[in-house]
Amino acid sequence: MKIHNYLLDKITKQGQAYLLLIDPDKMASDRIAGFVSHCQKSGVDGFLFGGSLLMNGDMEDQIKIVKQNTTLPVILFPGSETQVTPHADAVLFLSLLSGRNAEHLIGKHVIAAPLIRKMQLEPISTGYVLIESGKRTTAEYMSGSAPIPRHKPEIAVATALAGEYLGMKYIYLEAGSGAELPVPVEMIKMVSSACSIPIIVGGGIRDAETAAAAVRAGAKIIVTGNFFEDESSWGKIAEFADAIHSAKNQSIL
Ligand code: 1GP
């Protein structure tokens, strides 16, 4: 419960948390130390590690470098059961609630659960909900599942509530890494007002205002990945963190 409590504490004290996703394939190991210490100085609250498909990146080595260079938590964001490693602090135990592919709803979890116990990783039960975001995303393709249509927020609400009633700790509204369009604000608003568990929002967020708008709509954790893979944008990490931490949820004002 250590990392779950850390996130809840951030949400309670700051109103929301900002997690940065590192895709090991896209991050060169010699850049990672500088990148993660810059992230910590800029106000990032933690790191997610993983991807729908890992080709070459050495995730274990990269996580070790993160642990040596920051005090921030590393949470696995696994595309499959092969992406669990004891070097992380926790794992988002994701069930793909928007899909009807049994492997991603429960099958892979059965394989991963004993490994997670053996590694003494903290599992954080999360309902993962893919939202249509323009072009087809890697997450959609790799999971063999259709996303929820972006103009059908009521389906997202029903799906998120089902996750909450199944006992999940978070709902992750995911447009997909590098998505053309982020999760619609109206959908975030409806899901966060219906649910009493924190809503994570990510995918296709490329500017601080879009991140702040998701917070104002009720998101409690914002995830960005792609945008900061290009070193020329690192100077904007603090701008994103400030926008996320200073935005207020307008649905409770
Ligand atoms: C993807 O939500 C995350 O799983 C982050 O998406 O890479 O588009 O920021 P981006």
Short mmCIF file of C-alpha atoms and ligand atoms in Angstrom, two decimals:
data_model
loop_
_atom_site.label_atom_id
_atom_site.label_comp_id
_atom_site.label_asym_id
_atom_site.label_seq_id
_atom_site.Cartn_x
_atom_site.Cartn_y
_atom_site.Cartn_z
CA MET A 1 0.00 0.00 0.00
CA LYS A 2 3.04 2.28 0.18
CA ILE A 3 2.84 3.69 -3.36
CA HIS A 4 -0.97 3.74 -3.42
CA ASN A 5 -0.85 5.77 -0.19
CA TYR A 6 1.85 8.02 -1.66
CA LEU A 7 -0.43 8.79 -4.63
CA LEU A 8 -3.46 9.33 -2.41
CA ASP A 9 -1.40 11.65 -0.24
CA LYS A 10 -0.32 13.68 -3.30
CA ILE A 11 -3.93 13.85 -4.46
CA THR A 12 -5.16 14.93 -1.01
CA LYS A 13 -2.45 17.53 -0.45
CA GLN A 14 -1.92 18.85 -4.00
CA GLY A 15 -5.32 18.04 -5.48
CA GLN A 16 -3.68 15.91 -8.20
CA ALA A 17 -0.50 14.08 -9.17
CA TYR A 18 1.64 14.16 -12.30
CA LEU A 19 3.25 10.94 -13.56
CA LEU A 20 5.64 10.77 -16.44
CA LEU A 21 5.62 7.64 -18.59
CA ILE A 22 8.96 6.33 -19.80
CA ASP A 23 8.88 3.93 -22.73
CA PRO A 24 12.22 2.07 -22.49
CA ASP A 25 12.43 1.76 -26.29
CA LYS A 26 12.29 5.52 -26.71
CA MET A 27 14.71 6.50 -23.95
CA ALA A 28 18.46 6.09 -24.46
CA SER A 29 20.07 4.77 -21.26
CA ASP A 30 22.73 7.51 -21.31
CA ARG A 31 20.04 10.23 -21.22
CA ILE A 32 17.88 8.79 -18.50
CA ALA A 33 19.80 10.00 -15.41
CA GLY A 34 19.70 13.62 -16.59
CA PHE A 35 16.09 13.32 -17.66
CA VAL A 36 14.72 11.90 -14.41
CA SER A 37 16.59 14.30 -12.14
CA HIS A 38 15.30 17.16 -14.28
CA CYS A 39 11.77 15.71 -13.89
CA GLN A 40 12.08 15.61 -10.09
CA LYS A 41 13.34 19.21 -9.95
CA SER A 42 10.46 20.23 -12.24
CA GLY A 43 7.71 18.85 -9.96
CA VAL A 44 6.92 15.43 -11.45
CA ASP A 45 5.48 13.10 -8.76
CA GLY A 46 6.60 9.73 -10.12
CA PHE A 47 7.35 7.57 -13.15
CA LEU A 48 5.43 4.95 -15.05
CA PHE A 49 7.54 2.43 -16.98
CA GLY A 50 6.43 0.21 -19.83
CA GLY A 51 4.63 0.10 -23.14
CA SER A 52 2.23 -1.96 -25.24
CA LEU A 53 5.20 -3.39 -27.12
CA LEU A 54 8.84 -3.44 -26.01
CA MET A 55 11.40 -4.09 -28.74
CA ASN A 56 14.88 -3.22 -27.49
CA GLY A 57 14.84 -1.04 -24.40
CA ASP A 58 16.45 -2.36 -21.23
CA MET A 59 13.78 -1.52 -18.70
CA GLU A 60 15.54 -3.08 -15.69
CA ASP A 61 18.74 -1.07 -16.20
CA GLN A 62 16.78 2.10 -16.81
CA ILE A 63 14.74 1.63 -13.62
CA LYS A 64 17.94 1.11 -11.63
CA ILE A 65 19.26 4.42 -13.01
CA VAL A 66 16.03 6.17 -12.03
CA LYS A 67 16.30 4.80 -8.48
CA GLN A 68 19.93 5.97 -8.24
CA ASN A 69 19.12 9.47 -9.43
CA THR A 70 15.77 10.35 -7.86
CA THR A 71 13.66 9.60 -4.81
CA LEU A 72 10.47 9.35 -6.90
CA PRO A 73 8.51 6.10 -7.15
CA VAL A 74 8.72 3.88 -10.21
CA ILE A 75 5.44 2.20 -11.10
CA LEU A 76 5.29 -0.43 -13.84
CA PHE A 77 2.76 0.15 -16.60
CA PRO A 78 3.02 -3.25 -18.25
CA GLY A 79 1.84 -4.11 -21.72
CA SER A 80 2.26 -7.77 -20.78
CA GLU A 81 3.29 -10.12 -17.98
CA THR A 82 6.86 -10.11 -19.32
CA GLN A 83 7.25 -6.52 -18.15
CA VAL A 84 7.31 -7.16 -14.40
CA THR A 85 10.58 -6.57 -12.59
CA PRO A 86 11.44 -6.42 -8.88
CA HIS A 87 13.43 -3.20 -9.38
CA ALA A 88 10.23 -1.12 -9.52
CA ASP A 89 8.21 -0.04 -6.46
CA ALA A 90 4.76 -1.00 -7.69
CA VAL A 91 2.83 -2.19 -10.71
CA LEU A 92 -0.42 -0.87 -12.15
CA PHE A 93 -2.38 -4.13 -12.18
CA LEU A 94 -4.36 -3.16 -15.25
CA SER A 95 -7.53 -4.88 -16.38
CA LEU A 96 -8.65 -3.71 -19.82
CA LEU A 97 -12.29 -3.05 -18.93
CA SER A 98 -13.18 -1.43 -22.25
CA GLY A 99 -12.27 -4.61 -24.15
CA ARG A 100 -13.84 -8.03 -24.27
CA ASN A 101 -10.58 -9.88 -24.68
CA ALA A 102 -10.42 -12.28 -21.72
CA GLU A 103 -6.61 -12.38 -21.83
CA HIS A 104 -6.41 -8.67 -21.02
CA LEU A 105 -9.30 -8.75 -18.57
CA ILE A 106 -7.96 -11.62 -16.40
CA GLY A 107 -5.81 -14.13 -18.34
CA LYS A 108 -2.45 -12.35 -18.15
CA HIS A 109 -3.16 -11.38 -14.54
CA VAL A 110 -3.28 -15.03 -13.49
CA ILE A 111 0.20 -15.52 -14.99
CA ALA A 112 1.55 -12.29 -13.48
CA ALA A 113 0.07 -12.58 -9.95
CA PRO A 114 2.51 -15.21 -8.55
CA LEU A 115 5.45 -13.34 -10.12
CA ILE A 116 4.31 -10.11 -8.50
CA ARG A 117 4.02 -11.84 -5.13
CA LYS A 118 7.46 -13.41 -5.49
CA MET A 119 8.98 -10.06 -6.41
CA GLN A 120 7.13 -8.35 -3.54
CA LEU A 121 5.90 -5.68 -5.91
CA GLU A 122 2.92 -3.63 -4.79
CA PRO A 123 -0.02 -4.28 -7.16
CA ILE A 124 -2.29 -1.28 -7.72
CA SER A 125 -5.57 -2.51 -9.13
CA THR A 126 -6.57 -0.24 -12.04
CA GLY A 127 -9.45 -0.38 -14.50
CA TYR A 128 -7.94 0.46 -17.88
CA VAL A 129 -10.35 2.08 -20.32
CA LEU A 130 -9.31 2.81 -23.89
CA ILE A 131 -11.02 5.78 -25.52
CA GLU A 132 -11.20 6.34 -29.27
CA SER A 133 -8.64 9.01 -30.14
CA GLY A 134 -8.50 9.52 -33.91
CA LYS A 135 -6.05 7.07 -35.46
CA ARG A 136 -5.82 3.48 -34.25
CA THR A 137 -3.31 3.24 -31.37
CA THR A 138 -0.73 0.57 -30.51
CA ALA A 139 -2.68 -0.21 -27.30
CA GLU A 140 -5.83 -0.93 -29.32
CA TYR A 141 -4.02 -3.05 -31.87
CA MET A 142 -1.91 -5.03 -29.39
CA SER A 143 -4.84 -5.71 -27.06
CA GLY A 144 -7.14 -6.69 -29.93
CA SER A 145 -9.91 -4.57 -28.45
CA ALA A 146 -12.09 -1.73 -29.64
CA PRO A 147 -11.93 1.55 -27.70
CA ILE A 148 -15.04 3.29 -26.34
CA PRO A 149 -16.36 5.77 -28.95
CA ARG A 150 -15.37 9.30 -27.89
CA HIS A 151 -18.91 10.62 -28.34
CA LYS A 152 -20.33 7.97 -25.96
CA PRO A 153 -19.32 9.20 -22.48
CA GLU A 154 -22.15 7.22 -20.92
CA ILE A 155 -20.40 3.98 -21.90
CA ALA A 156 -17.22 5.25 -20.24
CA VAL A 157 -19.23 6.09 -17.09
CA ALA A 158 -20.84 2.64 -16.95
CA THR A 159 -17.47 0.96 -17.55
CA ALA A 160 -15.69 3.02 -14.89
CA LEU A 161 -18.46 2.39 -12.36
CA ALA A 162 -18.23 -1.35 -13.04
CA GLY A 163 -14.49 -1.12 -12.29
CA GLU A 164 -15.14 0.75 -9.06
CA TYR A 165 -17.79 -1.78 -7.97
CA LEU A 166 -15.34 -4.61 -8.70
CA GLY A 167 -13.03 -2.99 -6.15
CA MET A 168 -10.47 -1.31 -8.39
CA LYS A 169 -8.49 1.54 -6.84
CA TYR A 170 -8.17 3.74 -9.94
CA ILE A 171 -9.75 4.15 -13.37
CA TYR A 172 -7.34 5.02 -16.19
CA LEU A 173 -8.98 6.81 -19.13
CA GLU A 174 -6.46 6.18 -21.90
CA ALA A 175 -6.41 7.78 -25.34
CA GLY A 176 -3.23 5.77 -26.14
CA SER A 177 0.38 6.83 -26.32
CA GLY A 178 0.90 9.40 -29.07
CA ALA A 179 -2.87 9.66 -29.60
CA GLU A 180 -4.05 12.17 -32.14
CA LEU A 181 -6.75 13.42 -29.74
CA PRO A 182 -6.73 13.34 -25.91
CA VAL A 183 -9.65 11.98 -23.85
CA PRO A 184 -12.59 14.42 -24.27
CA VAL A 185 -13.04 16.82 -21.34
CA GLU A 186 -16.78 16.12 -21.18
CA MET A 187 -16.09 12.40 -20.75
CA ILE A 188 -13.57 13.06 -17.94
CA LYS A 189 -16.17 15.27 -16.23
CA MET A 190 -18.91 12.65 -16.43
CA VAL A 191 -16.70 9.76 -15.31
CA SER A 192 -15.12 11.65 -12.42
CA SER A 193 -18.47 12.89 -11.12
CA ALA A 194 -19.94 9.38 -11.25
CA CYS A 195 -16.98 7.59 -9.59
CA SER A 196 -15.58 7.99 -6.12
CA ILE A 197 -12.17 6.50 -6.96
CA PRO A 198 -9.44 8.68 -8.57
CA ILE A 199 -9.41 9.00 -12.35
CA ILE A 200 -6.10 8.83 -14.23
CA VAL A 201 -6.04 10.48 -17.66
CA GLY A 202 -3.37 10.09 -20.34
CA GLY A 203 -2.66 9.87 -24.03
CA GLY A 204 -2.14 12.64 -26.55
CA ILE A 205 -1.52 15.44 -24.01
CA ARG A 206 0.96 17.79 -25.70
CA ASP A 207 0.48 21.07 -23.86
CA ALA A 208 0.05 22.28 -20.31
CA GLU A 209 -3.41 23.71 -20.95
CA THR A 210 -4.80 20.33 -22.11
CA ALA A 211 -3.37 18.78 -18.93
CA ALA A 212 -4.91 21.52 -16.77
CA ALA A 213 -8.27 21.13 -18.56
CA ALA A 214 -8.28 17.41 -17.67
CA VAL A 215 -7.67 18.32 -14.01
CA ARG A 216 -10.43 20.94 -14.06
CA ALA A 217 -12.74 18.23 -15.41
CA GLY A 218 -11.90 16.02 -12.42
CA ALA A 219 -8.80 13.95 -13.33
CA LYS A 220 -6.67 13.21 -10.26
CA ILE A 221 -3.58 11.86 -12.00
CA ILE A 222 -2.25 13.09 -15.34
CA VAL A 223 0.16 10.99 -17.39
CA THR A 224 2.30 12.25 -20.25
CA GLY A 225 4.88 10.29 -22.21
CA ASN A 226 5.51 10.99 -25.88
CA PHE A 227 5.83 14.74 -25.67
CA PHE A 228 8.97 14.62 -23.51
CA GLU A 229 10.75 11.97 -25.54
CA ASP A 230 12.23 14.84 -27.52
CA GLU A 231 14.93 16.51 -25.44
CA SER A 232 14.08 19.94 -26.87
CA SER A 233 10.79 19.86 -24.91
CA TRP A 234 12.30 19.04 -21.48
CA GLY A 235 12.23 22.74 -20.57
CA LYS A 236 8.43 22.52 -20.53
CA ILE A 237 8.15 19.77 -17.88
CA ALA A 238 7.93 22.36 -15.07
CA GLU A 239 5.22 24.22 -17.01
CA PHE A 240 3.17 20.99 -17.25
CA ALA A 241 3.74 20.17 -13.56
CA ASP A 242 2.75 23.69 -12.43
CA ALA A 243 -0.36 23.69 -14.63
CA ILE A 244 -1.42 20.28 -13.27
CA HIS A 245 -0.70 21.12 -9.63
CA SER A 246 -2.34 24.54 -9.72
CA ALA A 247 -5.51 23.64 -11.68
CA LYS A 248 -8.64 23.21 -9.60
CA ASN A 249 -11.35 20.64 -10.15
CA GLN A 250 -14.25 22.82 -11.22
CA SER A 251 -16.85 20.14 -10.63
CA ILE A 252 -16.35 20.49 -6.86
CA LEU A 253 -16.09 24.32 -6.74
C1 1GP B 1 0.07 6.40 -22.67
O1 1GP B 1 -1.27 7.73 -21.31
C2 1GP B 1 0.03 7.50 -21.69
O2 1GP B 1 -0.21 5.20 -22.14
C3 1GP B 1 0.77 8.71 -22.19
O3 1GP B 1 0.41 9.04 -23.50
O4 1GP B 1 2.59 9.22 -24.66
O5 1GP B 1 0.56 10.30 -25.62
O6 1GP B 1 1.63 11.24 -23.59
P1 1GP B 1 1.35 9.99 -24.40
#
